[in-house]
Amino acid sequence: MREYLKFYIDGQWVDPIGSGTVDLVNPATEEVSGKIALGSEADVDKAVKAARAAFASYSQTSRDERLALLKAIKSEYEKRLPELAEAITEEMGAPASLASSFHTFLGTGHLDTAIAVLEKFAFEEKHGDTLIMKEPIGVCGLITPWNWPINQVTVKVFPALAAGCTVVLKPPQLAAYSAQILAEILDAAGVPKGVFNMVQGKGSVIGTALSTHPDVDMISFTGSESVGVQISKDAADTVKRVCLELGGKSPYILLDDDGLAERVAAATSGMMVNSGQTCSAGSRLIVPQARMAEAKAAAAGAAEAVTVGNPAGNAAMGPVVSKDQFDTVQAYINKGIEEGAELVAGGPGLPEGLDKGYFVRPTVFATTNDKVVAREEIFGPVLVMIGYDDLDDAVAIANDTDFGLAGYVDGNDQDKCREVARKIRAGAIYVNGGFDFNAPFGGYKRSGNGREWGEHGFAEYLETKAIIG
Ligand code: NAP
Ligand code: MG
């Protein structure tokens, strides 16, 4: 049983002023795995005061001082990788193989990227007699979700610290353990007091206290659209910068090429990674209508091949994060059946052989883009296949969505895929499995307004000043 009953404020583990504790449940076993303290507005105020006080000196540190700090963080982070992975499996149910690879490696990648960006970043530029400077924006409130917990914390904390900002992190209750370990890592690395602060608790309390706090300069939020809207309203009175990374319903276009079945299979198993709880998941697979039968067979085969079970063991897919999430995903699967989408694989209820835990059957529908299951973010292991007539039709379907976070295009001709990618209205389009820590990541339309990763993510934490004359 884990007990995390202190907050990290001003370089110390302190008792909460608080509003009690909450038990956390392991989604694979439905048993209590530990508890955390719930903070209050007063805890946030204390953390913001510490961050404000630290900003005066930390914002003036040199590039080399901050590089040394990030390198010290890296060495502490690497020591704790196995513990981080274990915490992620326990808190949100990611399979051990995924938690000890992609989940935790993303943190290393964001740290390496923050170091590389800081090494080269031009903070000052002369334009004639005018000096244009980039300065750290100030005290940043960072609010994160549970689905890729360490990724989402590190993609904010590391660039913010690299930029010279001070932060107050509000991790998700559902993934509080890995955040707690990250705070221990930052403490061990010698982050100066007040530069990094963490308060656990309810979003409606801690998140709201940050969004409305007059001495917080910026909120960086990753999570749902509804909370993103609320934060924007809450932050408006104090004119904060608000960077939002929200949901998606990303299109995955497959060109009419040889190897379609293999690509369908890969896209289907890709959808099931992390139990489909990935904001940028390619959840609408857009395939040539003329080859739908072949595509459905390949998707069914791939979905049925995904092993579901104990995430601490060898299963490829663990549970979804919580009972609420399980109920939501089940409701969407039932909705798809009700609205006449063809069930290609999976369906409602627990996978065969499992009688406890929030496990969902890897599910595939074939339908049209107007159905609820094709329009709303399900955030579970549910893929929707949609047929297209020609590439213009494929692009029209891809763009017929409220979201614009990501997109995927796979086919034999890289240039042709890139041409299709240019036409998709979304922030990041992955062509034939492309991946780049330096590529900006963030949404068009309802998927948000921020950009994280790489130099663009770093720049979010900077203000611009001109000295003229
Ligand atoms: P969520 O319910 O919006 O929660 C996200 C965070 O906001 C949590 O820490 C939550 O606290 C907090 N929060 C809740 N109410 C708040 C309020 N009124 N003010 C301030 N903060 C508040 O999202 P989720 O269910 O954890 O995550 C799933 C969503 O995140 C999906 O829509 C997914 O697509 C999106 N997402 C987007 C990206 C991206 O980069 N674009 C990446 C990953 C996920 P609690 O601890 O109380 O929950
Ligand atoms: Mg939520």
Coordinates of N, CA and C in Angstrom, one line a residue, residues 55-268:
F55 N 11.1 32.6 -8.3 CA 11.2 33.1 -9.6 C 12.2 34.2 -9.7
A56 N 12.3 35.0 -8.7 CA 13.2 36.2 -8.7 C 14.6 35.8 -9.0
S57 N 15.1 34.7 -8.4 CA 16.5 34.3 -8.6 C 16.5 33.3 -9.8
Y58 N 15.6 32.3 -9.8 CA 15.7 31.3 -10.8 C 15.6 31.8 -12.2
S59 N 14.8 32.8 -12.4 CA 14.6 33.4 -13.8 C 15.9 34.1 -14.3
Q60 N 16.8 34.4 -13.3 CA 18.1 35.0 -13.6 C 19.2 34.0 -13.8
T61 N 19.0 32.8 -13.6 CA 20.1 31.8 -13.7 C 20.5 31.7 -15.2
S62 N 21.8 31.3 -15.4 CA 22.4 31.3 -16.7 C 21.9 30.0 -17.4
R63 N 22.1 30.0 -18.7 CA 21.9 28.8 -19.5 C 22.6 27.7 -18.9
D64 N 23.9 27.9 -18.6 CA 24.8 26.8 -18.1 C 24.3 26.2 -16.8
E65 N 23.8 27.1 -15.9 CA 23.3 26.7 -14.6 C 22.0 25.8 -14.8
R66 N 21.2 26.2 -15.7 CA 20.0 25.4 -16.0 C 20.3 24.1 -16.7
L67 N 21.3 24.1 -17.6 CA 21.7 22.9 -18.2 C 22.2 21.9 -17.2
A68 N 23.0 22.4 -16.3 CA 23.6 21.5 -15.2 C 22.5 20.9 -14.4
L69 N 21.5 21.7 -14.1 CA 20.3 21.2 -13.3 C 19.6 20.1 -14.1
L70 N 19.3 20.4 -15.4 CA 18.6 19.4 -16.2 C 19.4 18.1 -16.3
K71 N 20.7 18.2 -16.4 CA 21.5 17.0 -16.4 C 21.5 16.2 -15.1
A72 N 21.5 17.0 -14.0 CA 21.4 16.3 -12.7 C 20.0 15.6 -12.6
I73 N 18.9 16.2 -13.1 CA 17.6 15.6 -13.1 C 17.7 14.3 -13.9
K74 N 18.4 14.4 -15.0 CA 18.4 13.2 -15.9 C 19.0 12.0 -15.2
S75 N 20.1 12.3 -14.4 CA 20.7 11.1 -13.8 C 19.8 10.6 -12.7
E76 N 19.1 11.5 -12.0 CA 18.2 10.9 -10.9 C 17.0 10.2 -11.6
Y77 N 16.5 10.8 -12.7 CA 15.4 10.2 -13.4 C 15.7 8.8 -13.8
E78 N 16.9 8.6 -14.4 CA 17.3 7.3 -14.9 C 17.4 6.2 -13.8
K79 N 17.8 6.7 -12.6 CA 17.9 5.8 -11.4 C 16.5 5.2 -11.0
R80 N 15.5 6.0 -11.3 CA 14.1 5.7 -10.8 C 13.2 5.1 -11.8
L81 N 13.8 4.8 -13.0 CA 12.9 4.3 -14.1 C 12.1 3.1 -13.7
P82 N 12.6 2.0 -13.1 CA 11.8 0.9 -12.8 C 10.7 1.2 -11.8
E83 N 11.0 2.1 -10.8 CA 9.9 2.5 -9.8 C 8.8 3.3 -10.5
L84 N 9.2 4.1 -11.4 CA 8.2 4.9 -12.2 C 7.3 4.0 -13.0
A85 N 7.9 3.0 -13.6 CA 7.1 2.1 -14.5 C 6.1 1.3 -13.6
E86 N 6.6 0.8 -12.4 CA 5.8 0.1 -11.5 C 4.6 0.9 -11.1
A87 N 4.9 2.2 -10.7 CA 3.8 3.1 -10.3 C 2.8 3.3 -11.4
I88 N 3.2 3.4 -12.6 CA 2.3 3.7 -13.7 C 1.4 2.5 -13.9
T89 N 2.0 1.3 -13.8 CA 1.1 0.1 -14.0 C 0.1 0.0 -12.9
E90 N 0.5 0.3 -11.7 CA -0.4 0.2 -10.5 C -1.5 1.3 -10.6
E91 N -1.1 2.5 -11.0 CA -2.1 3.6 -10.9 C -3.1 3.6 -12.0
M92 N -2.6 3.3 -13.3 CA -3.5 3.4 -14.4 C -3.6 2.2 -15.3
G93 N -2.9 1.1 -14.9 CA -3.1 -0.2 -15.6 C -2.3 -0.4 -16.8
A94 N -1.3 0.4 -17.1 CA -0.5 0.2 -18.4 C 0.2 -1.1 -18.2
P95 N 0.3 -2.0 -19.2 CA 1.1 -3.2 -19.1 C 2.5 -2.9 -18.7
A96 N 3.1 -3.8 -18.0 CA 4.5 -3.6 -17.5 C 5.4 -3.3 -18.7
S97 N 5.2 -4.0 -19.8 CA 6.1 -3.9 -20.9 C 6.0 -2.5 -21.5
L98 N 4.8 -1.9 -21.5 CA 4.6 -0.5 -22.0 C 5.1 0.5 -21.0
A99 N 4.8 0.3 -19.7 CA 5.2 1.3 -18.7 C 6.7 1.4 -18.6
S100 N 7.4 0.2 -18.8 CA 8.9 0.3 -18.7 C 9.6 0.6 -20.0
S101 N 8.8 0.9 -21.0 CA 9.4 1.3 -22.3 C 8.8 2.7 -22.6
F102 N 7.8 2.8 -23.4 CA 7.3 4.0 -23.9 C 6.9 5.0 -22.9
H103 N 6.2 4.6 -21.9 CA 5.7 5.5 -20.8 C 6.8 6.3 -20.2
T104 N 7.9 5.6 -19.8 CA 8.9 6.2 -19.0 C 10.0 6.8 -20.0
F105 N 10.2 6.2 -21.2 CA 11.2 6.7 -22.1 C 10.7 8.1 -22.7
L106 N 9.4 8.3 -22.7 CA 9.0 9.6 -23.2 C 9.5 10.7 -22.3
G107 N 9.6 10.4 -21.0 CA 10.1 11.4 -20.0 C 11.6 11.7 -20.3
T108 N 12.4 10.6 -20.6 CA 13.8 10.8 -20.9 C 13.9 11.6 -22.2
G109 N 13.0 11.3 -23.2 CA 13.1 12.0 -24.5 C 12.8 13.5 -24.3
H110 N 11.8 13.8 -23.4 CA 11.5 15.3 -23.2 C 12.6 16.0 -22.5
L111 N 13.3 15.2 -21.6 CA 14.4 15.8 -20.9 C 15.6 16.1 -21.8
D112 N 15.9 15.1 -22.7 CA 17.0 15.3 -23.7 C 16.6 16.4 -24.6
T113 N 15.3 16.5 -25.0 CA 14.9 17.6 -25.9 C 15.1 19.0 -25.2
A114 N 14.6 19.0 -23.9 CA 14.7 20.3 -23.2 C 16.2 20.7 -23.1
I115 N 17.1 19.8 -22.9 CA 18.5 20.1 -22.8 C 19.0 20.6 -24.2
A116 N 18.7 19.9 -25.2 CA 19.1 20.2 -26.6 C 18.6 21.6 -27.0
V117 N 17.3 21.9 -26.7 CA 16.7 23.2 -27.1 C 17.4 24.3 -26.3
L118 N 17.6 24.1 -25.0 CA 18.2 25.1 -24.2 C 19.7 25.4 -24.6
E119 N 20.4 24.4 -25.0 CA 21.8 24.5 -25.5 C 21.9 25.6 -26.6
K120 N 20.9 25.5 -27.5 CA 21.0 26.4 -28.7 C 20.1 27.6 -28.8
F121 N 19.2 27.7 -27.9 CA 18.1 28.7 -28.1 C 18.6 30.1 -28.0
A122 N 18.2 30.9 -29.0 CA 18.6 32.3 -29.1 C 17.6 33.1 -28.2
F123 N 18.0 33.5 -27.0 CA 17.1 34.3 -26.2 C 17.1 35.8 -26.6
E124 N 18.1 36.2 -27.3 CA 18.1 37.7 -27.7 C 18.5 37.8 -29.2
E125 N 17.8 38.7 -29.8 CA 18.0 39.0 -31.2 C 18.0 40.5 -31.5
K126 N 18.9 41.0 -32.3 CA 18.9 42.4 -32.6 C 18.1 42.6 -34.0
H127 N 17.2 43.5 -34.0 CA 16.6 43.9 -35.3 C 16.8 45.4 -35.4
G128 N 17.8 45.8 -36.1 CA 18.2 47.2 -36.2 C 18.7 47.6 -34.8
D129 N 18.1 48.7 -34.2 CA 18.5 49.1 -32.9 C 17.7 48.4 -31.8
T130 N 16.7 47.7 -32.2 CA 15.8 47.1 -31.2 C 16.3 45.7 -30.8
L131 N 16.3 45.5 -29.5 CA 16.7 44.2 -29.0 C 15.4 43.4 -28.6
I132 N 15.3 42.2 -29.2 CA 14.1 41.4 -28.9 C 14.6 40.3 -28.0
M133 N 14.0 40.2 -26.8 CA 14.4 39.2 -25.8 C 13.2 38.3 -25.5
K134 N 13.6 37.0 -25.2 CA 12.7 36.0 -24.7 C 13.0 35.8 -23.3
E135 N 12.0 36.0 -22.4 CA 12.2 35.8 -21.0 C 11.2 34.8 -20.4
P136 N 11.6 34.1 -19.4 CA 10.6 33.2 -18.8 C 9.3 33.9 -18.3
I137 N 8.2 33.3 -18.6 CA 6.9 34.0 -18.4 C 6.6 34.2 -16.9
G138 N 7.1 33.3 -16.0 CA 6.8 33.5 -14.6 C 6.5 32.2 -13.9
V139 N 5.4 32.3 -13.1 CA 4.9 31.1 -12.3 C 3.9 30.4 -13.1
C140 N 4.1 29.1 -13.4 CA 3.3 28.3 -14.2 C 2.5 27.3 -13.4
G141 N 1.2 27.2 -13.6 CA 0.4 26.1 -13.1 C 0.3 25.1 -14.1
L142 N 0.7 23.9 -13.8 CA 0.7 22.7 -14.7 C -0.4 21.7 -14.3
I143 N -1.3 21.5 -15.1 CA -2.5 20.5 -14.8 C -2.5 19.4 -15.8
T144 N -2.4 18.2 -15.3 CA -2.1 17.1 -16.2 C -3.2 15.9 -16.0
P145 N -3.3 15.1 -17.1 CA -4.2 13.9 -17.0 C -3.5 12.6 -16.7
W146 N -4.2 11.6 -16.6 CA -3.7 10.3 -16.1 C -3.2 9.4 -17.2
N147 N -3.5 9.7 -18.4 CA -3.4 8.6 -19.4 C -2.0 8.2 -19.9
W148 N -1.2 9.2 -20.0 CA 0.3 9.0 -20.2 C 0.9 9.8 -19.1
P149 N 0.8 9.4 -17.9 CA 1.0 10.4 -16.8 C 2.4 11.0 -16.7
I150 N 3.4 10.2 -16.9 CA 4.8 10.8 -16.8 C 5.1 11.6 -18.1
N151 N 4.7 11.1 -19.2 CA 4.8 11.9 -20.4 C 4.2 13.3 -20.2
Q152 N 3.0 13.4 -19.7 CA 2.3 14.7 -19.7 C 2.9 15.6 -18.6
V153 N 3.4 15.0 -17.5 CA 4.1 15.9 -16.6 C 5.4 16.4 -17.1
T154 N 6.2 15.5 -17.7 CA 7.6 15.9 -18.1 C 7.6 16.8 -19.3
V155 N 6.6 16.6 -20.2 CA 6.6 17.5 -21.4 C 6.2 18.9 -21.0
K156 N 5.8 19.1 -19.7 CA 5.5 20.5 -19.2 C 6.7 20.9 -18.3
V157 N 7.0 20.1 -17.3 CA 7.9 20.5 -16.2 C 9.3 20.8 -16.8
F158 N 9.8 19.9 -17.7 CA 11.2 20.0 -18.2 C 11.4 21.3 -19.0
P159 N 10.6 21.5 -20.0 CA 10.7 22.8 -20.8 C 10.5 24.0 -19.9
A160 N 9.6 24.0 -18.9 CA 9.3 25.1 -18.1 C 10.6 25.4 -17.2
L161 N 11.2 24.4 -16.7 CA 12.4 24.6 -15.9 C 13.6 25.1 -16.8
A162 N 13.6 24.5 -18.0 CA 14.7 24.9 -18.9 C 14.5 26.4 -19.3
A163 N 13.3 26.8 -19.4 CA 13.1 28.2 -19.8 C 13.3 29.2 -18.7
G164 N 13.4 28.7 -17.4 CA 13.6 29.6 -16.3 C 12.4 30.0 -15.5
C165 N 11.3 29.2 -15.7 CA 10.0 29.4 -15.0 C 10.1 28.6 -13.7
T166 N 9.2 29.0 -12.8 CA 8.9 28.2 -11.6 C 7.5 27.6 -11.8
V167 N 7.2 26.5 -11.1 CA 6.0 25.8 -11.4 C 5.3 25.3 -10.2
V168 N 4.0 25.1 -10.3 CA 3.2 24.4 -9.4 C 2.5 23.3 -10.2
L169 N 2.8 22.1 -9.9 CA 2.2 20.9 -10.6 C 1.0 20.4 -9.8
K170 N -0.1 20.2 -10.6 CA -1.3 19.5 -10.0 C -1.5 18.2 -10.9
P171 N -1.0 17.1 -10.3 CA -1.2 15.9 -11.1 C -2.6 15.3 -11.0
P172 N -3.0 14.4 -11.8 CA -4.3 13.8 -11.7 C -4.4 12.9 -10.5
Q173 N -5.5 12.9 -9.8 CA -5.7 11.9 -8.7 C -5.4 10.5 -9.2
L174 N -5.9 10.2 -10.4 CA -5.8 8.8 -10.9 C -4.4 8.4 -11.2
A175 N -3.5 9.3 -11.3 CA -2.1 8.9 -11.5 C -1.2 9.7 -10.6
A176 N -1.5 9.7 -9.3 CA -0.7 10.5 -8.4 C 0.6 9.9 -8.0
Y177 N 0.8 8.5 -8.1 CA 2.0 7.9 -7.6 C 3.2 8.3 -8.5
S178 N 3.1 8.2 -9.8 CA 4.3 8.5 -10.6 C 4.7 9.9 -10.5
A179 N 3.7 10.8 -10.2 CA 4.0 12.2 -10.1 C 4.8 12.4 -8.7
Q180 N 4.4 11.7 -7.7 CA 5.0 11.8 -6.4 C 6.5 11.3 -6.6
I181 N 6.7 10.3 -7.4 CA 8.1 9.8 -7.6 C 8.9 10.9 -8.4
L182 N 8.3 11.5 -9.3 CA 8.9 12.6 -10.1 C 9.3 13.7 -9.1
A183 N 8.5 14.1 -8.2 CA 8.8 15.1 -7.3 C 10.1 14.7 -6.4
E184 N 10.1 13.4 -6.1 CA 11.3 12.9 -5.3 C 12.6 13.0 -6.2
I185 N 12.4 12.8 -7.5 CA 13.5 12.9 -8.4 C 14.0 14.3 -8.5
L186 N 13.1 15.2 -8.6 CA 13.5 16.6 -8.7 C 14.2 17.1 -7.4
D187 N 13.6 16.6 -6.3 CA 14.2 17.0 -5.0 C 15.7 16.4 -4.9
A188 N 15.8 15.2 -5.3 CA 17.2 14.6 -5.2 C 18.2 15.2 -6.2
A189 N 17.6 15.8 -7.3 CA 18.5 16.4 -8.3 C 19.0 17.8 -7.8
G190 N 18.4 18.3 -6.7 CA 18.8 19.6 -6.2 C 18.1 20.8 -6.9
V191 N 16.9 20.6 -7.4 CA 16.2 21.7 -7.9 C 16.0 22.8 -6.8
P192 N 16.4 24.0 -7.0 CA 16.4 25.0 -6.0 C 15.0 25.1 -5.3
K193 N 14.9 25.5 -4.1 CA 13.7 25.5 -3.4 C 12.7 26.5 -4.0
G194 N 11.4 26.0 -4.1 CA 10.4 26.9 -4.7 C 10.3 26.8 -6.2
V195 N 11.3 26.2 -6.9 CA 11.2 26.2 -8.3 C 10.2 25.2 -8.8
F196 N 10.2 24.1 -8.2 CA 9.2 23.0 -8.5 C 8.4 22.8 -7.2
N197 N 7.0 22.9 -7.4 CA 6.1 22.6 -6.3 C 5.0 21.7 -6.7
M198 N 4.5 20.8 -5.9 CA 3.5 19.9 -6.3 C 2.4 19.8 -5.2
V199 N 1.2 20.0 -5.6 CA 0.0 19.9 -4.7 C -0.9 18.9 -5.3
Q200 N -1.2 17.8 -4.6 CA -2.2 16.8 -5.0 C -3.6 17.2 -4.6
G201 N -4.6 16.7 -5.3 CA -6.0 16.9 -4.9 C -6.9 17.0 -6.1
K202 N -8.1 17.4 -5.8 CA -9.2 17.4 -6.8 C -9.0 18.6 -7.8
G203 N -9.2 18.3 -9.1 CA -9.1 19.3 -10.1 C -10.0 20.5 -9.8
S204 N -11.2 20.2 -9.3 CA -12.2 21.3 -9.1 C -11.7 22.2 -7.9
V205 N -10.8 21.7 -7.1 CA -10.3 22.6 -6.0 C -8.9 23.1 -6.4
I206 N -8.0 22.2 -6.6 CA -6.6 22.6 -6.8 C -6.4 23.3 -8.2
G207 N -7.1 22.7 -9.2 CA -7.0 23.2 -10.5 C -7.6 24.6 -10.6
T208 N -8.8 24.8 -10.0 CA -9.5 26.0 -10.0 C -8.7 27.1 -9.2
A209 N -8.1 26.7 -8.1 CA -7.3 27.6 -7.3 C -6.1 28.1 -8.1
L210 N -5.5 27.3 -9.0 CA -4.4 27.7 -9.8 C -4.9 28.6 -10.9
S211 N -6.0 28.2 -11.6 CA -6.5 29.0 -12.8 C -6.9 30.4 -12.3
T212 N -7.4 30.5 -11.1 CA -7.9 31.8 -10.7 C -6.9 32.6 -9.9
H213 N -5.7 32.0 -9.6 CA -4.8 32.7 -8.7 C -4.2 33.9 -9.4
P214 N -4.2 35.1 -8.7 CA -3.7 36.3 -9.4 C -2.2 36.3 -9.6
D215 N -1.5 35.4 -8.9 CA 0.0 35.4 -9.0 C 0.5 34.2 -9.9
V216 N -0.4 33.6 -10.6 CA 0.0 32.6 -11.6 C 0.0 33.2 -12.9
D217 N 1.1 33.1 -13.7 CA 1.1 33.8 -15.0 C 0.6 33.0 -16.1
M218 N 0.7 31.7 -16.0 CA 0.3 30.8 -17.1 C -0.2 29.5 -16.6
I219 N -1.2 29.0 -17.3 CA -1.7 27.6 -17.0 C -1.4 26.8 -18.3
S220 N -0.7 25.6 -18.1 CA -0.6 24.7 -19.2 C -1.4 23.5 -18.8
F221 N -2.4 23.2 -19.6 CA -3.4 22.1 -19.2 C -3.5 21.1 -20.3
T222 N -3.4 19.8 -19.9 CA -3.7 18.7 -20.8 C -4.9 17.9 -20.2
G223 N -5.9 17.7 -21.0 CA -7.1 17.0 -20.5 C -8.3 17.1 -21.4
S224 N -9.4 17.1 -20.8 CA -10.7 17.0 -21.6 C -11.1 18.4 -22.0
E225 N -11.9 18.4 -23.1 CA -12.3 19.7 -23.6 C -13.1 20.5 -22.6
S226 N -14.0 19.8 -21.9 CA -14.9 20.6 -20.9 C -14.1 21.2 -19.8
V227 N -13.1 20.5 -19.3 CA -12.2 21.2 -18.3 C -11.4 22.3 -18.9
G228 N -10.9 22.1 -20.1 CA -10.1 23.1 -20.8 C -10.9 24.4 -20.9
V229 N -12.2 24.3 -21.3 CA -13.1 25.4 -21.4 C -13.3 26.1 -20.0
Q230 N -13.5 25.3 -19.0 CA -13.7 25.9 -17.7 C -12.4 26.6 -17.2
I231 N -11.3 26.0 -17.5 CA -10.0 26.7 -17.1 C -9.8 28.0 -17.8
S232 N -10.2 28.0 -19.1 CA -10.0 29.3 -19.8 C -10.9 30.4 -19.2
K233 N -12.1 30.0 -18.8 CA -13.0 31.0 -18.2 C -12.5 31.4 -16.9
D234 N -12.0 30.5 -16.1 CA -11.5 30.8 -14.7 C -10.3 31.7 -14.8
A235 N -9.5 31.5 -15.9 CA -8.2 32.2 -16.0 C -8.4 33.6 -16.6
A236 N -9.6 33.8 -17.2 CA -9.8 35.1 -18.0 C -9.7 36.3 -17.1
D237 N -10.2 36.3 -15.9 CA -10.2 37.5 -15.0 C -8.8 38.0 -14.7
T238 N -7.9 37.1 -14.7 CA -6.5 37.5 -14.4 C -5.6 37.5 -15.6
V239 N -6.2 37.4 -16.8 CA -5.5 37.5 -18.1 C -4.2 36.6 -18.1
K240 N -4.4 35.4 -17.8 CA -3.3 34.5 -17.9 C -3.1 33.9 -19.3
R241 N -1.9 33.5 -19.6 CA -1.8 32.7 -20.8 C -2.3 31.3 -20.5
V242 N -3.1 30.8 -21.3 CA -3.7 29.4 -21.1 C -3.4 28.6 -22.3
C243 N -2.6 27.5 -22.1 CA -2.2 26.6 -23.2 C -3.0 25.3 -23.0
L244 N -3.8 24.9 -24.0 CA -4.7 23.8 -23.8 C -4.3 22.7 -24.8
E245 N -4.1 21.5 -24.3 CA -3.9 20.3 -25.1 C -5.1 19.3 -24.8
L246 N -6.0 19.3 -25.7 CA -7.3 18.6 -25.4 C -7.4 17.3 -26.2
G247 N -8.6 16.8 -26.4 CA -8.8 15.5 -27.0 C -8.7 15.4 -28.5
G248 N -9.0 14.3 -29.0 CA -9.0 14.1 -30.5 C -9.9 12.9 -30.9
K249 N -10.0 12.8 -32.2 CA -10.7 11.7 -32.9 C -9.9 11.6 -34.2
S250 N -8.7 11.2 -34.1 CA -7.8 11.4 -35.2 C -8.0 10.4 -36.4
P251 N -7.9 10.9 -37.6 CA -8.1 10.1 -38.8 C -6.8 9.3 -39.1
Y252 N -6.9 8.1 -39.6 CA -5.8 7.3 -40.0 C -6.1 6.8 -41.4
I253 N -5.5 7.5 -42.4 CA -5.8 7.2 -43.8 C -4.8 6.1 -44.3
L254 N -5.4 5.0 -44.9 CA -4.5 4.1 -45.6 C -4.8 4.2 -47.1
L255 N -3.7 4.4 -47.8 CA -3.8 4.5 -49.3 C -4.1 3.1 -49.9
D256 N -4.6 3.2 -51.1 CA -5.1 1.9 -51.7 C -3.8 1.2 -52.4
D257 N -3.0 0.6 -51.5 CA -1.8 0.0 -51.9 C -1.7 -1.4 -51.5
D258 N -0.6 -2.1 -52.1 CA -0.3 -3.4 -51.6 C 0.0 -3.3 -50.1
G259 N -0.2 -4.4 -49.4 CA 0.1 -4.4 -48.0 C -1.0 -3.8 -47.1
L260 N -2.2 -3.6 -47.7 CA -3.3 -2.9 -46.9 C -3.6 -3.7 -45.7
A261 N -3.7 -5.1 -45.8 CA -4.1 -5.9 -44.7 C -3.1 -5.7 -43.5
E262 N -1.8 -5.8 -43.8 CA -0.8 -5.6 -42.8 C -0.9 -4.2 -42.1
R263 N -1.2 -3.2 -42.9 CA -1.3 -1.9 -42.4 C -2.6 -1.7 -41.5
V264 N -3.6 -2.4 -41.9 CA -4.9 -2.3 -41.1 C -4.6 -3.0 -39.8
A265 N -3.9 -4.2 -39.8 CA -3.6 -4.9 -38.6 C -2.7 -4.0 -37.7
A266 N -1.7 -3.4 -38.2 CA -0.8 -2.5 -37.4 C -1.6 -1.4 -36.8
A267 N -2.5 -0.8 -37.6 CA -3.3 0.4 -37.1 C -4.2 -0.1 -36.0
T268 N -4.8 -1.3 -36.2 CA -5.7 -1.8 -35.2 C -5.0 -2.1 -33.9

